[in-house]
XYZ file of C-alpha atoms in Angstrom:
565
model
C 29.394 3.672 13.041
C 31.158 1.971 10.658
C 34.050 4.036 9.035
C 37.368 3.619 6.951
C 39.501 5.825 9.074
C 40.048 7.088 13.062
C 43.057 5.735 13.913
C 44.609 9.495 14.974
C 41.564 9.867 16.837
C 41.389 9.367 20.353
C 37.180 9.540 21.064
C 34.185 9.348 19.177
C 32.655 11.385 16.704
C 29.904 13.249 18.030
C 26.167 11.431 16.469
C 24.905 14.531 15.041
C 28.728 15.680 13.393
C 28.772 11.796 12.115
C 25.162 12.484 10.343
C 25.668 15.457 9.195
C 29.279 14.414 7.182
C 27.711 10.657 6.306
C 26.687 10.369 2.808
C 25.133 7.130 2.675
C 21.837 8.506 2.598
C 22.359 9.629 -1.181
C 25.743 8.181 -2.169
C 24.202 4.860 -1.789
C 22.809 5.110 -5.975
C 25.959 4.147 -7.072
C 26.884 1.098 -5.583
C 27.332 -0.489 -8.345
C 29.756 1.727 -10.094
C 31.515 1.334 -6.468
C 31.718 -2.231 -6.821
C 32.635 -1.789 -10.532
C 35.473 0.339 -10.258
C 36.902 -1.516 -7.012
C 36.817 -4.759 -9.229
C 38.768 -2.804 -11.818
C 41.767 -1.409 -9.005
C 41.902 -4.876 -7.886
C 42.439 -6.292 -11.811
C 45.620 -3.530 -12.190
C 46.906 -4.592 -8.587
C 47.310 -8.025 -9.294
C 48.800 -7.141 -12.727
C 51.474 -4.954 -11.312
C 52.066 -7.400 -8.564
C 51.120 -5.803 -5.534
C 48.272 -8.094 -4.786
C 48.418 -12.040 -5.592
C 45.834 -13.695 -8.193
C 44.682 -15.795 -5.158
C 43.615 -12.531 -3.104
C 42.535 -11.363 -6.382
C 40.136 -13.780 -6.988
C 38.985 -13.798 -3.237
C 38.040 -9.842 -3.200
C 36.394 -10.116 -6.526
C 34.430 -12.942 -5.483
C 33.456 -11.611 -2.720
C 32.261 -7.750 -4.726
C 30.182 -9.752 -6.385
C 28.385 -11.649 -3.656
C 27.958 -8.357 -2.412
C 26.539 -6.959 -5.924
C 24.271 -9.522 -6.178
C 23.005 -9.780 -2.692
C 22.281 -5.752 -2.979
C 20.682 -6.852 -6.217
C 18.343 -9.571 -4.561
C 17.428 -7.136 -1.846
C 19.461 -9.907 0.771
C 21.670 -7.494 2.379
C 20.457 -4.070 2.759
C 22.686 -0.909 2.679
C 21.960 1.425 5.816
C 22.953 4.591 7.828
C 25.166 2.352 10.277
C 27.823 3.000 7.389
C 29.624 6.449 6.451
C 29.082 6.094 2.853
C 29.066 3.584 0.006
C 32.879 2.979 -0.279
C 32.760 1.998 3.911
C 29.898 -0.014 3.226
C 31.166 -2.174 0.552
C 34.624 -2.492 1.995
C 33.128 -3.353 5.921
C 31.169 -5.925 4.290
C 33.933 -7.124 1.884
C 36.550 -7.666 5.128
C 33.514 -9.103 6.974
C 32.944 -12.216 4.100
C 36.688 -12.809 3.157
C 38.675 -11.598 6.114
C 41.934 -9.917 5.656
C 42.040 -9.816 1.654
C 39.458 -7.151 1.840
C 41.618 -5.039 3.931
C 43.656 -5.020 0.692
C 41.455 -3.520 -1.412
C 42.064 -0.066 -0.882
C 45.655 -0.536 -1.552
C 46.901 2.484 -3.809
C 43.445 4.447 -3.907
C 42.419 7.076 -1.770
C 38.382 7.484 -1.348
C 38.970 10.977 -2.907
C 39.968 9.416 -6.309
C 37.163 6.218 -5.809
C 34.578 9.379 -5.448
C 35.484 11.427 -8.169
C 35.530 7.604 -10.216
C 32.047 6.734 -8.676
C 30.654 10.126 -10.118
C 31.885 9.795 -13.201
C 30.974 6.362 -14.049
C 27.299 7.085 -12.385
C 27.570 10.199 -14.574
C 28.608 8.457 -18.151
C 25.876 5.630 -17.422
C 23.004 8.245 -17.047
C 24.318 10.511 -19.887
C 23.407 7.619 -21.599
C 19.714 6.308 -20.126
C 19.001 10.128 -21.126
C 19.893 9.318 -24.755
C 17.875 6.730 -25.106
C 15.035 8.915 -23.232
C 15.774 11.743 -26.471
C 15.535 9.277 -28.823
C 12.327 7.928 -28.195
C 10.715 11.708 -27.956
C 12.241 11.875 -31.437
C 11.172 8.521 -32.935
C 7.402 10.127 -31.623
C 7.610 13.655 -32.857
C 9.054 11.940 -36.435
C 5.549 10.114 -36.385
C 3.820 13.224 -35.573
C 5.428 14.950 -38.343
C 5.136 12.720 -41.100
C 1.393 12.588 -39.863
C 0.946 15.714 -40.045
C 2.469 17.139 -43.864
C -0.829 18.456 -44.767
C -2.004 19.853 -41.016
C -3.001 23.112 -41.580
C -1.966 25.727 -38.400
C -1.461 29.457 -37.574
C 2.765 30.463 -36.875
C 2.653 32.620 -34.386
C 5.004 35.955 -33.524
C 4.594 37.499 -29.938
C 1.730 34.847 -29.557
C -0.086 36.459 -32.597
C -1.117 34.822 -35.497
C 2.196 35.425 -38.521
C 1.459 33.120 -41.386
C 0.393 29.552 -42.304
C 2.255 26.671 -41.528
C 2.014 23.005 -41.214
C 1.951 21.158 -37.769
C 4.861 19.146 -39.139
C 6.836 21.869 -39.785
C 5.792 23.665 -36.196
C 6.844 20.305 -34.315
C 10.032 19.861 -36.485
C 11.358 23.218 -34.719
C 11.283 21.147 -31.470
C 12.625 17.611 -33.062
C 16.015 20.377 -34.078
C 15.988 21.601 -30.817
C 16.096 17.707 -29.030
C 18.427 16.547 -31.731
C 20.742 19.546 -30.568
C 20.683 18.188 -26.837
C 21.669 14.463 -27.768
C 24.589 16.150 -29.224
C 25.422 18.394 -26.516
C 25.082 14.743 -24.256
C 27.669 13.626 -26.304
C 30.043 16.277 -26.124
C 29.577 16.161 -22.437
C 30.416 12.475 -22.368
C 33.658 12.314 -24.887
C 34.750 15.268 -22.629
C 34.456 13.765 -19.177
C 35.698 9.885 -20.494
C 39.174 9.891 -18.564
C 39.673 7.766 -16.044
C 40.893 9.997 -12.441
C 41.522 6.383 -10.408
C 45.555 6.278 -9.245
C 45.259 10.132 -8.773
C 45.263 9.197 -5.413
C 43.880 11.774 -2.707
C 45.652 14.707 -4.297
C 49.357 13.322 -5.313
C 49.504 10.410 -6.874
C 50.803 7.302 -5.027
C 54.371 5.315 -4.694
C 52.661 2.146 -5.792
C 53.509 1.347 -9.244
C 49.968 1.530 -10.982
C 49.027 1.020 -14.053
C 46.439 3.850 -14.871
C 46.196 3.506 -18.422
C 45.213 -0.545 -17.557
C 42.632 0.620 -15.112
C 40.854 3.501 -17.058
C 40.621 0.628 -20.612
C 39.048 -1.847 -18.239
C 36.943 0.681 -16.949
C 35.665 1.828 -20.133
C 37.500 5.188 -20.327
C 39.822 6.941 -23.021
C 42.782 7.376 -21.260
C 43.813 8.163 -17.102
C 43.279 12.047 -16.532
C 46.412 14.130 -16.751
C 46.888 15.637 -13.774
C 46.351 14.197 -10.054
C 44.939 17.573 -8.129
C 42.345 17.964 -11.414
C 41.795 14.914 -11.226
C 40.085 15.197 -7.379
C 38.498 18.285 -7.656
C 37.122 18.071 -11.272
C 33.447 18.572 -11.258
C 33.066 20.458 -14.733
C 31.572 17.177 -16.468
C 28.980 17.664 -13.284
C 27.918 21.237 -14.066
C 28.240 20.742 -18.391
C 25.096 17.697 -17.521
C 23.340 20.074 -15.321
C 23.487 22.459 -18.031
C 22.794 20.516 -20.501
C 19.960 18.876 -18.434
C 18.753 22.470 -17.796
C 18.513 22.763 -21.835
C 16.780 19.754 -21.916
C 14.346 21.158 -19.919
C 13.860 24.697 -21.082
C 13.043 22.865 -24.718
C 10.895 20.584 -22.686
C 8.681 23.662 -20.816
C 8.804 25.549 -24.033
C 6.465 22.750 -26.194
C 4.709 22.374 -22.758
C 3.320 25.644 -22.639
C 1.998 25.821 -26.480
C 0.521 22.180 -25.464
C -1.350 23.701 -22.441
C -2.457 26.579 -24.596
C -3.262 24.129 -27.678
C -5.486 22.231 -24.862
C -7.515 25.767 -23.995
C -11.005 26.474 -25.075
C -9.546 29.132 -26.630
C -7.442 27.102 -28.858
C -8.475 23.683 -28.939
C -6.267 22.373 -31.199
C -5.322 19.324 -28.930
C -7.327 16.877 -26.902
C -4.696 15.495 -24.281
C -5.523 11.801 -23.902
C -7.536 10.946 -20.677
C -4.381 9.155 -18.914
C -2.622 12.093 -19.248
C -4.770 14.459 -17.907
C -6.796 14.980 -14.541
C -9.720 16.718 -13.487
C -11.170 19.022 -10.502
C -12.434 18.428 -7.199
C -15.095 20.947 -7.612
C -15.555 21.397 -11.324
C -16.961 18.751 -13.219
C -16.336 19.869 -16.606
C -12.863 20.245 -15.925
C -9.522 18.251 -17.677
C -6.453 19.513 -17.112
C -3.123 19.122 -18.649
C -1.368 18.359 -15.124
C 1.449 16.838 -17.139
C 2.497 19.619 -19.360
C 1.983 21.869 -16.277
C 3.992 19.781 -14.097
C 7.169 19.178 -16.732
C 7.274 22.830 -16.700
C 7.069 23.572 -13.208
C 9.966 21.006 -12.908
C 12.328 22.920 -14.733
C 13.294 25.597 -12.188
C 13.948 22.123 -10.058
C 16.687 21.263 -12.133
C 18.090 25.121 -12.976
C 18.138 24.953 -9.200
C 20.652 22.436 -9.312
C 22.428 23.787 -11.944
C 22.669 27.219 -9.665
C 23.593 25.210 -6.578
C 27.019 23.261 -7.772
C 28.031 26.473 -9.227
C 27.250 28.439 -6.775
C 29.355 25.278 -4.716
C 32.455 25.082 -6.884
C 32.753 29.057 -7.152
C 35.295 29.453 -4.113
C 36.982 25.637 -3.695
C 40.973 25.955 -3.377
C 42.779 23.043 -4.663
C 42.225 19.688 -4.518
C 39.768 17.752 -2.931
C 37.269 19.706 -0.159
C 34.528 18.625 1.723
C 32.382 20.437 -0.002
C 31.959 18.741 -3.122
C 29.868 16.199 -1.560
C 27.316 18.216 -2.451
C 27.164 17.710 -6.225
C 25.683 14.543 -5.579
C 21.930 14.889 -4.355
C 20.916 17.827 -6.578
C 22.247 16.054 -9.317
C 20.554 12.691 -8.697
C 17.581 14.648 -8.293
C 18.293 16.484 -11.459
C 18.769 13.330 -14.039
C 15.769 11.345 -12.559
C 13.643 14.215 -12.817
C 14.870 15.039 -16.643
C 14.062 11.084 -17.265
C 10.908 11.018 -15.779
C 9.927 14.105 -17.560
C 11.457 12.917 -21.095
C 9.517 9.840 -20.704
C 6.419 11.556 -19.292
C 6.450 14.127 -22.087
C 6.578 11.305 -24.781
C 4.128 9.265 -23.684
C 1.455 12.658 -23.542
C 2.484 13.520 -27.167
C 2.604 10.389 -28.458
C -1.371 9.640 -27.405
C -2.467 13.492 -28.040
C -5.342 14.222 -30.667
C -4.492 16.930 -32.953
C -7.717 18.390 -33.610
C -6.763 19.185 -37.684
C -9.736 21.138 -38.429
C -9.992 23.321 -35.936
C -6.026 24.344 -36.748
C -6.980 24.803 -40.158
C -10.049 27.324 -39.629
C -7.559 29.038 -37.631
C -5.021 29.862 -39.857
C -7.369 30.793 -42.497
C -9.289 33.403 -40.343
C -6.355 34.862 -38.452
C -4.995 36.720 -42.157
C -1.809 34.971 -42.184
C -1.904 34.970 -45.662
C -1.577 38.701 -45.218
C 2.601 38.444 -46.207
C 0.981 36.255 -49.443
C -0.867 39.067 -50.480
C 1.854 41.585 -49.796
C 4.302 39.627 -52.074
C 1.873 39.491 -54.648
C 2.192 42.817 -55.302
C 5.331 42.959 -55.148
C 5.672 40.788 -57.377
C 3.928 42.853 -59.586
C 6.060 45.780 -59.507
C 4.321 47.248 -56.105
C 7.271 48.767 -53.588
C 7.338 46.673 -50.634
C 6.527 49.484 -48.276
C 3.330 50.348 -50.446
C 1.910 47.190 -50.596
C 2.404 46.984 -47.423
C 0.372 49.484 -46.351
C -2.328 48.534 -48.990
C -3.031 44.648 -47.527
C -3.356 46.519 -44.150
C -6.197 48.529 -45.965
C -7.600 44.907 -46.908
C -7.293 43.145 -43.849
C -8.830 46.279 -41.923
C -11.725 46.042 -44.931
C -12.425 42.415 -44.022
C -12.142 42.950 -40.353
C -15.335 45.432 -40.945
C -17.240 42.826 -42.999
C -16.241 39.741 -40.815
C -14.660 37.520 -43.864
C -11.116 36.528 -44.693
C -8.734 37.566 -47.349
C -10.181 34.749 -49.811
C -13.470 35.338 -49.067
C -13.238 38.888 -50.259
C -14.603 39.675 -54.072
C -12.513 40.580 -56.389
C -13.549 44.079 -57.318
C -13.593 45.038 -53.528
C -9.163 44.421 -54.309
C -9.401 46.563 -56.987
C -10.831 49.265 -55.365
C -7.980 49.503 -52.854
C -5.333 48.343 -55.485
C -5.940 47.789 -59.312
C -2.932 45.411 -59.823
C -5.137 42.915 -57.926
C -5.790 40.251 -60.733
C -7.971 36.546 -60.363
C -4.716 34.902 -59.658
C -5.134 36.740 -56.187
C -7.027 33.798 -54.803
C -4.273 31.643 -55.672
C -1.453 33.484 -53.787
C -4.187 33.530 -50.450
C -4.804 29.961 -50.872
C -3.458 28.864 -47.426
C -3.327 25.171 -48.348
C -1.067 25.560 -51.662
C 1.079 28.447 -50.244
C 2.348 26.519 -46.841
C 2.443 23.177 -49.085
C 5.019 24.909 -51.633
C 6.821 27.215 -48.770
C 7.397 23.838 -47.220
C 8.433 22.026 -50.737
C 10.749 25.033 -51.146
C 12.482 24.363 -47.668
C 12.901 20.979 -47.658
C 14.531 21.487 -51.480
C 17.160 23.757 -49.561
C 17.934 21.197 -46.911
C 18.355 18.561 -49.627
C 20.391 20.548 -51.489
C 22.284 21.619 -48.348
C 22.639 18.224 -47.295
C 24.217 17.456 -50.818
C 26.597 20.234 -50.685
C 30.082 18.789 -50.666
C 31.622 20.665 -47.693
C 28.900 19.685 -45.492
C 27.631 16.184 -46.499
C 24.936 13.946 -45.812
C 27.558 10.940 -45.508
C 29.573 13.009 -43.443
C 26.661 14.170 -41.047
C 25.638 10.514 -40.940
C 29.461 9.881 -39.628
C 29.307 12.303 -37.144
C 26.016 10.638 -36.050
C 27.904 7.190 -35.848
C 30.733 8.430 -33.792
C 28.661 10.396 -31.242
C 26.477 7.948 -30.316
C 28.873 5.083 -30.449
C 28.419 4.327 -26.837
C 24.419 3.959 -27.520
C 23.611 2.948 -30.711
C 24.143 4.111 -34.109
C 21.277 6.332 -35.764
C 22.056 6.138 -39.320
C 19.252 3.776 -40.311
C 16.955 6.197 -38.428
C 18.064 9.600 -40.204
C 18.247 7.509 -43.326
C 14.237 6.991 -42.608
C 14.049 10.556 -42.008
C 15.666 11.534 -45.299
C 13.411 9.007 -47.263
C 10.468 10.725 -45.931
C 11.077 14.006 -46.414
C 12.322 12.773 -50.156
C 8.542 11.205 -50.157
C 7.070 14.342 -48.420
C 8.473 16.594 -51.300
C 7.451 14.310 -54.139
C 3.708 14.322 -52.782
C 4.026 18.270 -52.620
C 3.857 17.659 -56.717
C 0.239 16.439 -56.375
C -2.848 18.228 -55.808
C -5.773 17.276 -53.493
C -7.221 14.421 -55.243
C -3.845 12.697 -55.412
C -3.368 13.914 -59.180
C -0.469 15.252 -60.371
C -0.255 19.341 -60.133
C 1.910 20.421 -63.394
C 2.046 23.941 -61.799
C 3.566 21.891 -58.266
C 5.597 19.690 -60.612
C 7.197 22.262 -62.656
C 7.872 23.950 -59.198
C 10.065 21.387 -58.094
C 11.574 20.485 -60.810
C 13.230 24.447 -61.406
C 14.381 24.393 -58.475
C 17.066 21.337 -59.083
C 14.901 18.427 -57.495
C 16.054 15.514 -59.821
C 19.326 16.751 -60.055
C 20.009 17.639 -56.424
C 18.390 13.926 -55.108
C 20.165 11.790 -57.914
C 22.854 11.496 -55.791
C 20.941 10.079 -53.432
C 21.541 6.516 -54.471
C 25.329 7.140 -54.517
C 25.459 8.959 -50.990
C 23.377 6.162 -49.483
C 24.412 3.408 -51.337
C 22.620 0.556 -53.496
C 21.354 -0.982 -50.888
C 18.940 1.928 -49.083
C 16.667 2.045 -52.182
C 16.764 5.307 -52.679
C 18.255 5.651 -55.880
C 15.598 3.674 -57.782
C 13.035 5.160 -55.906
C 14.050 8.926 -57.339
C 14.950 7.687 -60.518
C 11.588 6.602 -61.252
C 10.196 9.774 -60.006
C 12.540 11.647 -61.512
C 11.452 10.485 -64.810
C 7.538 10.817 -63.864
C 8.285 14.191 -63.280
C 10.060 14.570 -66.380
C 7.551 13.113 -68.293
C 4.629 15.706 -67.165
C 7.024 18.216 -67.284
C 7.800 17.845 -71.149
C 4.123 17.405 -71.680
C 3.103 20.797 -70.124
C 6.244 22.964 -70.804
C 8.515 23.495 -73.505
C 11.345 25.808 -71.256
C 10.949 24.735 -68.043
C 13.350 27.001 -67.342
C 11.746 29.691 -68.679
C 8.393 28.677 -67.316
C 6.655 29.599 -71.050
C 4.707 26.978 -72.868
C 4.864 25.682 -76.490
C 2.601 28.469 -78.065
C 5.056 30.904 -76.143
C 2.833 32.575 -73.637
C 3.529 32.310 -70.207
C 2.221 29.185 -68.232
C -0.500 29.566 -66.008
C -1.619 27.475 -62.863
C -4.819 25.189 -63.238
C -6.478 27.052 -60.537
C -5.927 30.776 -62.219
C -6.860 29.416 -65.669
């Protein structure tokens, strides 16, 4: 039994107590964070003086002969030793000779844990990014895919109004984007070094902390020694975080293995995501979906397990806290897995467009259309209300939708009902210009001065500085929805709509995204791109409209849609 102390100790630890305190079994996954940060104490020691640049160079030579036979699978790491920080040190002393026994000089294994953790910690925060960003790179494809997907919004699982599929997946692209940021919050949080804290006090040696923690990557040392020990908040913050991750992950699950029903059938889940029955042929289920959100009570478990660890710890460092180690490794490879799991299904899933379609239009989600209609002509809310219930409850009794119902049959509940009825019902042009309306707001949002694109695209830079920065990505984002908006101005056929056009350009279109070009810059493109459809938008407009503003045409009467006409 190979183990760093025992010198007060006058017999042998009894087999099953040394198994049951050994964490080499689990500790082992971060041997090269071990090696890492015992390279670093041995840098600062030889600055400060207290180890030569000859023994130096022999105990770094010799980590990494030890890193790389671990790497090459030449020297295998095994229960013979207590835990990682034994077994690199036994086999450091056992390759150089008494310059290893120098490495632990100034550093207490309390300190070199809590350092392990939190470099194991910071390098998985960030394999997790990179995991979110590829789920969002395939949901962006899904959604610009998808502008013109047709699909029932639901309420309490019941069908609400009309929708697109783009729009229905964006709701889960906000909710990913949300847990990168939370991942980076988490890691600027946790980025201070705890090395030279010592096993609770500090040490006599004359460190230099702030030397150790820049080598190592870190912001600055932590601030105070006992904290420094027995800090596992940065532990629980990723388990919570992870937990988030998850909960958004078992949410889109579930509407996928409904979507996948024979009830639904608005997805076909691609064949190597999928498996079938033992007994029943016809059988393909979405084992994926279903196991991502089993897993998620796996990794609240976690979550429930360090707190539930940490709740009753006096200070510093207790034996306890060993156990934030194998939950959590459990918990970040099984958020990766499922991240990476999760975007391959959705990335290879059919979205079956027609059948989404057929559903919103016989479900009476334009219901709320009809209902603002009338309001719209001078109908209470609460009356018209009740009337469309009197129409949906009429086409419930003659099996047909809302659009499919003649006109006279409107005017015998309600006598406002006019032809232009059958416009405000039209599923396709109401979700089209709901959705042109919303992404007008978050462009002109975005332009608003106290809450900037540039800025936004800043804060993007900074927190993912230790990845990579996204800017060119939510740049690509911005130029589609730009694109997305401008092709709400056409109508089926690809023509220009003047009733679409006119639309967008009331509501500040050319004058919200013509500083587009400036907030971007020359070189994104942008600005010449909107200029020129700016002006082809001004064009038509002039050509249909004298007032746009006032929506009346050049005899004076009020303009009227080509579909109503």
């Amino acid at each position: 039994m190979a183990q760093l102390w025992g010198g007060r100790f006058t017999k042998e630890t009894d087999k099953l107590v040394y198994n049951f305190n050994a964490s080499i079994s689990f500790d082992q996954k971060f041997y090269r964070q071990d090696i890492r940060g015992s390279k670093a104490h041995v840098a600062m020691l030889a600055k400060q003086g207290i180890l030569t640049e000859e023994e130096k160079e022999q105990i770094t030579e010799g980590l990494d002969g030890i890193l790389a036979d671990v790497e090459a699978g030449k020297l295998e790491i095994t229960s013979e030793y207590e835990d990682i920080h034994s077994f690199v040190e036994a086999n450091l002393i056992d390759r150089i000779g008494d310059a290893g026994k120098k490495l632990h000089t100034g550093r207490s294994r309390n300190d070199q844990v809590a350092l392990d953790m939190k470099l194991y910690v910071r390098d998985e925060i960030d394999e997790t990014d990179k995991e979110l960003k590829d789920l969002l790179l395939a949901l962006q494809k899904i959604m610009e895919e998808n502008v013109h997907t047709y699909m029932p919004g639901f309420t309490h699982l019941q069908k609400a109004q009309p929708v697109t599929l783009a729009h229905h997946v964006g709701a889960y692209f906000e909710m990913f984007r949300r847990d990168r940021d939370r991942l980076f919050d988490i890691r600027k949080r946790m980025n201070t070094c705890p090395l030279g804290a010592g096993a609770l006090a500090g040490t006599t040696y004359p460190l230099d902390r702030a030397y150790t923690a820049e080598l190592l990557g870190f912001d600055a040392p932590t601030r105070n020694s006992m904290d420094s020990v027995s800090d596992r908040d940065y532990v629980i913050e990723l388990l919570s975080a992870m937990s988030t991750v998850m909960m958004h992950l078992s949410r889109f699950c579930e509407e996928i293995i409904l979507w996948n029903s024979n009830e639904y059938r608005f997805v076909e889940i691609d064949d190597a995501y999928s498996t079938g029955s033992s007994i029943m042929p016809q059988k393909k289920n979405p084992d994926i979906a279903e196991l991502v959100r089993g897993k998620t009570g796996r990794v609240y478990g976690a979550l429930t397990s360090i707190l539930t660890t940490m709740k009753g710890i006096p200070l510093a460092y207790n034996k306890d806290m060993q156990e934030d180690k194998e939950l959590t490794f459990d918990a970040i490879d099984t958020v990766k897995g499922c991240i990476a799991l999760f975007t391959g299904m959705v990335s290879t899933m059919e979205f079956r467009k027609d059948v989404m379609e057929a559903s919103a239009k016989n479900g009476f989600t334009n219901a709320t259309d009809a209902a603002d209609y009338l309001v719209n002509h001078g109908v209470p809310f609460r009356d018209a209300h009740g009337i469309v219930g009197r129409l949906v409850l009429t086409c419930i009794d003659k099996g047909i939708s809302l659009d499919e119902l003649p006109l006279e049959e409107y005017k015998e509940i309600s006598p406002v009902f006019e032809q232009d009825i059958y416009e405000e019902t039209d599923v396709e042009l109401k979700t089209e210009l709901t959705n042109t309306r919303a992404k007008l707001e978050y462009l002109q949002q975005q332009s608003d001065e106290k809450s900037s694109l540039q800025r936004r695209l800043s804060d993007f830079k900074k927190a993912l500085s230790h990845n990579e920065v996204l800017e060119e990505f939510d740049r690509g984002i911005f130029e589609s929805i730009v694109e997305k908006v401008i092709v709400g101005g056409l109508d089926e056929d690809g023509n220009k709509d003047p009733y679409k056009i006119t639309f967008i350009y009331k509501t500040g279109f050319k004058n919200e995204i013509g500083n587009a070009k400036g907030r971007f810059g020359k070189s994104s493109g942008i600005g010449d791109k909107v200029k020129k459809m700016c002006s082809d938008i001004s064009d038509e407009v002039k050509g249909v409209c004298s007032d746009v503003s006032l929506n009346t045409c050049g005899d004076g009467s009020s303009f009227v849609p080509t579909k109503a006409r």
